[in-house]
Amino acid sequence: MNSSIQSSWDARSATSAVSFRRRVVRDFVLNKYLYLMILPVLAYYIIFHYFPVYGAIIAFKNYTPMKGILGSDWVGFAHFQSFFSSYYFWRILKNTVIISLYSLCFEFPMPVMLALLLNEVKNKTFKKAAQSITYMPYFISMIVICGMIKDFTNSGGLINTLVMQLFGTDGQAFLQKPEMFRAIYVLSEIWQRIGWESIIYLAALTGIDQEQYEAARIDGASRLQQMWCITLPGIIPVIVIMFILRVGNLLNVGFEKIILLYNPVIYETADVISSFVYRKGLLEFNWSYSTAVGLFNSLINLVLLVAANRLSRKVTESSLW
């Protein structure tokens, strides 16, 4: 009896496997051009995101190019211990967390607010002009952006001159003041990314049922009440997903802008994990140590991503997985 049941189960499994393979082959034949379009994206992620993971092993070795990754001496957690006990550990961790939290608190809500405001604009010409103006900074080269910031905030720059006339300050370049760097960084990020990041929220707004607005207007709801009770709840799932992704990258402060803007005078508040990894790995050729620091950063981000996703699933029922 048991042998017949097992034979029947094996036969069904084999039939199901054959059927699945046939469906896969048929799908590939019917959508071959779509799969061809996916190949460059897959190749990009495999080559530049998954294959380099193999090199993370040098965080546990004393890597030298002459010996290679496998031939280098194994040192275990020595680089991690050296980093945790170094003078720079708490400084760069504190700077990274503070700048990331500033960005999360001030930069993240701005695209949502811009999308809500643009959604209320009825003049199409003005709306398109506003969108184009806010999108534009995102397409400017990072080097150009940082050059503009330096010019505007130096001792004779436009912003510094205006501040001097309004508040009577000493006219010192803002990027020479450690206490000013975080504000400059976050404000420039808002200016550069607010328009581009609002696109996804504007797209989400198009999916809201317009009959809800008609019913609200019949009930006498004002435009502000409609925004608060219909528009905002309609895009909450998208906001939650974007928030989870942002938390998952909380410690990944973009090193390009940091490196282009900071200088030794403001290391106290400007030096972050990514810039520290850049200096140790590419300038001082301490590859194993910098890899250990970068791996620590990635692990913390992974923990934050999983925690934020789990919390979101419990509180809002919206999550990445």
PDB file of N, CA and C in Angstrom, residues 87-129:
ATOM      1  N   TYR A  87      40.617  55.420  17.234  1.00  0.00           N
ATOM      2  CA  TYR A  87      40.122  56.744  17.631  1.00  0.00           C
ATOM      3  C   TYR A  87      38.997  57.213  16.718  1.00  0.00           C
ATOM      4  N   TYR A  88      39.043  56.798  15.448  1.00  0.00           N
ATOM      5  CA  TYR A  88      38.104  57.312  14.452  1.00  0.00           C
ATOM      6  C   TYR A  88      36.750  56.616  14.480  1.00  0.00           C
ATOM      7  N   PHE A  89      36.653  55.463  15.155  1.00  0.00           N
ATOM      8  CA  PHE A  89      35.425  54.668  15.082  1.00  0.00           C
ATOM      9  C   PHE A  89      34.203  55.469  15.506  1.00  0.00           C
ATOM     10  N   TRP A  90      34.214  56.009  16.727  1.00  0.00           N
ATOM     11  CA  TRP A  90      33.030  56.703  17.229  1.00  0.00           C
ATOM     12  C   TRP A  90      32.789  58.011  16.468  1.00  0.00           C
ATOM     13  N   ARG A  91      33.856  58.654  16.000  1.00  0.00           N
ATOM     14  CA  ARG A  91      33.666  59.902  15.272  1.00  0.00           C
ATOM     15  C   ARG A  91      32.956  59.680  13.953  1.00  0.00           C
ATOM     16  N   ILE A  92      33.425  58.725  13.149  1.00  0.00           N
ATOM     17  CA  ILE A  92      32.813  58.518  11.841  1.00  0.00           C
ATOM     18  C   ILE A  92      31.445  57.865  11.971  1.00  0.00           C
ATOM     19  N   LEU A  93      31.265  57.020  12.982  1.00  0.00           N
ATOM     20  CA  LEU A  93      29.944  56.417  13.193  1.00  0.00           C
ATOM     21  C   LEU A  93      28.939  57.485  13.598  1.00  0.00           C
ATOM     22  N   LYS A  94      29.349  58.374  14.506  1.00  0.00           N
ATOM     23  CA  LYS A  94      28.448  59.449  14.938  1.00  0.00           C
ATOM     24  C   LYS A  94      28.108  60.373  13.764  1.00  0.00           C
ATOM     25  N   ASN A  95      29.107  60.754  12.978  1.00  0.00           N
ATOM     26  CA  ASN A  95      28.850  61.636  11.839  1.00  0.00           C
ATOM     27  C   ASN A  95      27.934  60.977  10.820  1.00  0.00           C
ATOM     28  N   THR A  96      28.163  59.701  10.554  1.00  0.00           N
ATOM     29  CA  THR A  96      27.331  58.987   9.586  1.00  0.00           C
ATOM     30  C   THR A  96      25.892  58.915  10.050  1.00  0.00           C
ATOM     31  N   VAL A  97      25.693  58.557  11.304  1.00  0.00           N
ATOM     32  CA  VAL A  97      24.333  58.432  11.840  1.00  0.00           C
ATOM     33  C   VAL A  97      23.625  59.783  11.862  1.00  0.00           C
ATOM     34  N   ILE A  98      24.324  60.830  12.295  1.00  0.00           N
ATOM     35  CA  ILE A  98      23.695  62.149  12.381  1.00  0.00           C
ATOM     36  C   ILE A  98      23.301  62.663  11.003  1.00  0.00           C
ATOM     37  N   ILE A  99      24.208  62.580  10.029  1.00  0.00           N
ATOM     38  CA  ILE A  99      23.885  63.054   8.676  1.00  0.00           C
ATOM     39  C   ILE A  99      22.762  62.222   8.080  1.00  0.00           C
ATOM     40  N   SER A 100      22.777  60.905   8.302  1.00  0.00           N
ATOM     41  CA  SER A 100      21.725  60.040   7.771  1.00  0.00           C
ATOM     42  C   SER A 100      20.375  60.363   8.395  1.00  0.00           C
ATOM     43  N   LEU A 101      20.360  60.604   9.708  1.00  0.00           N
ATOM     44  CA  LEU A 101      19.094  60.939  10.368  1.00  0.00           C
ATOM     45  C   LEU A 101      18.589  62.307   9.925  1.00  0.00           C
ATOM     46  N   TYR A 102      19.482  63.259   9.731  1.00  0.00           N
ATOM     47  CA  TYR A 102      19.078  64.564   9.208  1.00  0.00           C
ATOM     48  C   TYR A 102      18.439  64.405   7.829  1.00  0.00           C
ATOM     49  N   SER A 103      19.052  63.599   6.981  1.00  0.00           N
ATOM     50  CA  SER A 103      18.518  63.371   5.647  1.00  0.00           C
ATOM     51  C   SER A 103      17.163  62.675   5.717  1.00  0.00           C
ATOM     52  N   LEU A 104      17.047  61.692   6.630  1.00  0.00           N
ATOM     53  CA  LEU A 104      15.791  60.959   6.763  1.00  0.00           C
ATOM     54  C   LEU A 104      14.671  61.858   7.268  1.00  0.00           C
ATOM     55  N   CYS A 105      14.986  62.751   8.196  1.00  0.00           N
ATOM     56  CA  CYS A 105      13.962  63.604   8.800  1.00  0.00           C
ATOM     57  C   CYS A 105      13.577  64.785   7.911  1.00  0.00           C
ATOM     58  N   PHE A 106      14.546  65.357   7.204  1.00  0.00           N
ATOM     59  CA  PHE A 106      14.285  66.581   6.452  1.00  0.00           C
ATOM     60  C   PHE A 106      14.202  66.359   4.940  1.00  0.00           C
ATOM     61  N   GLU A 107      15.036  65.467   4.418  1.00  0.00           N
ATOM     62  CA  GLU A 107      15.024  65.266   2.972  1.00  0.00           C
ATOM     63  C   GLU A 107      13.918  64.316   2.525  1.00  0.00           C
ATOM     64  N   PHE A 108      13.703  63.229   3.257  1.00  0.00           N
ATOM     65  CA  PHE A 108      12.732  62.229   2.830  1.00  0.00           C
ATOM     66  C   PHE A 108      11.314  62.771   2.674  1.00  0.00           C
ATOM     67  N   PRO A 109      10.786  63.605   3.591  1.00  0.00           N
ATOM     68  CA  PRO A 109       9.401  64.083   3.421  1.00  0.00           C
ATOM     69  C   PRO A 109       9.228  65.098   2.289  1.00  0.00           C
ATOM     70  N   MET A 110      10.312  65.764   1.859  1.00  0.00           N
ATOM     71  CA  MET A 110      10.180  66.849   0.887  1.00  0.00           C
ATOM     72  C   MET A 110       9.599  66.400  -0.459  1.00  0.00           C
ATOM     73  N   PRO A 111      10.058  65.296  -1.058  1.00  0.00           N
ATOM     74  CA  PRO A 111       9.433  64.864  -2.317  1.00  0.00           C
ATOM     75  C   PRO A 111       7.952  64.529  -2.178  1.00  0.00           C
ATOM     76  N   VAL A 112       7.569  63.995  -1.015  1.00  0.00           N
ATOM     77  CA  VAL A 112       6.148  63.697  -0.780  1.00  0.00           C
ATOM     78  C   VAL A 112       5.349  64.994  -0.762  1.00  0.00           C
ATOM     79  N   MET A 113       5.856  66.000  -0.058  1.00  0.00           N
ATOM     80  CA  MET A 113       5.167  67.282   0.011  1.00  0.00           C
ATOM     81  C   MET A 113       5.096  67.938  -1.359  1.00  0.00           C
ATOM     82  N   LEU A 114       6.185  67.863  -2.124  1.00  0.00           N
ATOM     83  CA  LEU A 114       6.184  68.457  -3.465  1.00  0.00           C
ATOM     84  C   LEU A 114       5.166  67.762  -4.365  1.00  0.00           C
ATOM     85  N   ALA A 115       5.101  66.433  -4.290  1.00  0.00           N
ATOM     86  CA  ALA A 115       4.138  65.690  -5.105  1.00  0.00           C
ATOM     87  C   ALA A 115       2.696  66.062  -4.740  1.00  0.00           C
ATOM     88  N   LEU A 116       2.432  66.202  -3.440  1.00  0.00           N
ATOM     89  CA  LEU A 116       1.080  66.591  -3.007  1.00  0.00           C
ATOM     90  C   LEU A 116       0.732  67.997  -3.489  1.00  0.00           C
ATOM     91  N   LEU A 117       1.697  68.915  -3.424  1.00  0.00           N
ATOM     92  CA  LEU A 117       1.437  70.279  -3.871  1.00  0.00           C
ATOM     93  C   LEU A 117       1.241  70.339  -5.385  1.00  0.00           C
ATOM     94  N   LEU A 118       2.089  69.632  -6.139  1.00  0.00           N
ATOM     95  CA  LEU A 118       1.942  69.627  -7.594  1.00  0.00           C
ATOM     96  C   LEU A 118       0.636  68.979  -8.026  1.00  0.00           C
ATOM     97  N   ASN A 119       0.182  68.019  -7.248  1.00  0.00           N
ATOM     98  CA  ASN A 119      -1.089  67.360  -7.570  1.00  0.00           C
ATOM     99  C   ASN A 119      -2.273  68.304  -7.440  1.00  0.00           C
ATOM    100  N   GLU A 120      -2.124  69.339  -6.610  1.00  0.00           N
ATOM    101  CA  GLU A 120      -3.211  70.294  -6.412  1.00  0.00           C
ATOM    102  C   GLU A 120      -3.180  71.437  -7.426  1.00  0.00           C
ATOM    103  N   VAL A 121      -2.102  71.541  -8.198  1.00  0.00           N
ATOM    104  CA  VAL A 121      -1.985  72.620  -9.181  1.00  0.00           C
ATOM    105  C   VAL A 121      -2.861  72.294 -10.389  1.00  0.00           C
ATOM    106  N   LYS A 122      -3.717  73.207 -10.765  1.00  0.00           N
ATOM    107  CA  LYS A 122      -4.625  72.989 -11.894  1.00  0.00           C
ATOM    108  C   LYS A 122      -4.091  73.587 -13.189  1.00  0.00           C
ATOM    109  N   ASN A 123      -3.211  74.583 -13.086  1.00  0.00           N
ATOM    110  CA  ASN A 123      -2.622  75.191 -14.278  1.00  0.00           C
ATOM    111  C   ASN A 123      -1.535  74.265 -14.829  1.00  0.00           C
ATOM    112  N   LYS A 124      -1.784  73.625 -15.978  1.00  0.00           N
ATOM    113  CA  LYS A 124      -0.862  72.632 -16.514  1.00  0.00           C
ATOM    114  C   LYS A 124       0.477  73.247 -16.908  1.00  0.00           C
ATOM    115  N   THR A 125       0.447  74.471 -17.423  1.00  0.00           N
ATOM    116  CA  THR A 125       1.699  75.122 -17.830  1.00  0.00           C
ATOM    117  C   THR A 125       2.598  75.367 -16.636  1.00  0.00           C
ATOM    118  N   PHE A 126       2.018  75.910 -15.583  1.00  0.00           N
ATOM    119  CA  PHE A 126       2.799  76.155 -14.368  1.00  0.00           C
ATOM    120  C   PHE A 126       3.287  74.845 -13.759  1.00  0.00           C
ATOM    121  N   LYS A 127       2.448  73.825 -13.789  1.00  0.00           N
ATOM    122  CA  LYS A 127       2.814  72.538 -13.213  1.00  0.00           C
ATOM    123  C   LYS A 127       4.003  71.927 -13.948  1.00  0.00           C
ATOM    124  N   LYS A 128       3.978  71.964 -15.275  1.00  0.00           N
ATOM    125  CA  LYS A 128       5.086  71.405 -16.057  1.00  0.00           C
ATOM    126  C   LYS A 128       6.368  72.203 -15.847  1.00  0.00           C
ATOM    127  N   ALA A 129       6.226  73.528 -15.753  1.00  0.00           N
ATOM    128  CA  ALA A 129       7.403  74.370 -15.513  1.00  0.00           C
ATOM    129  C   ALA A 129       8.005  74.077 -14.145  1.00  0.00           C
TER     130      ALA A 129
END
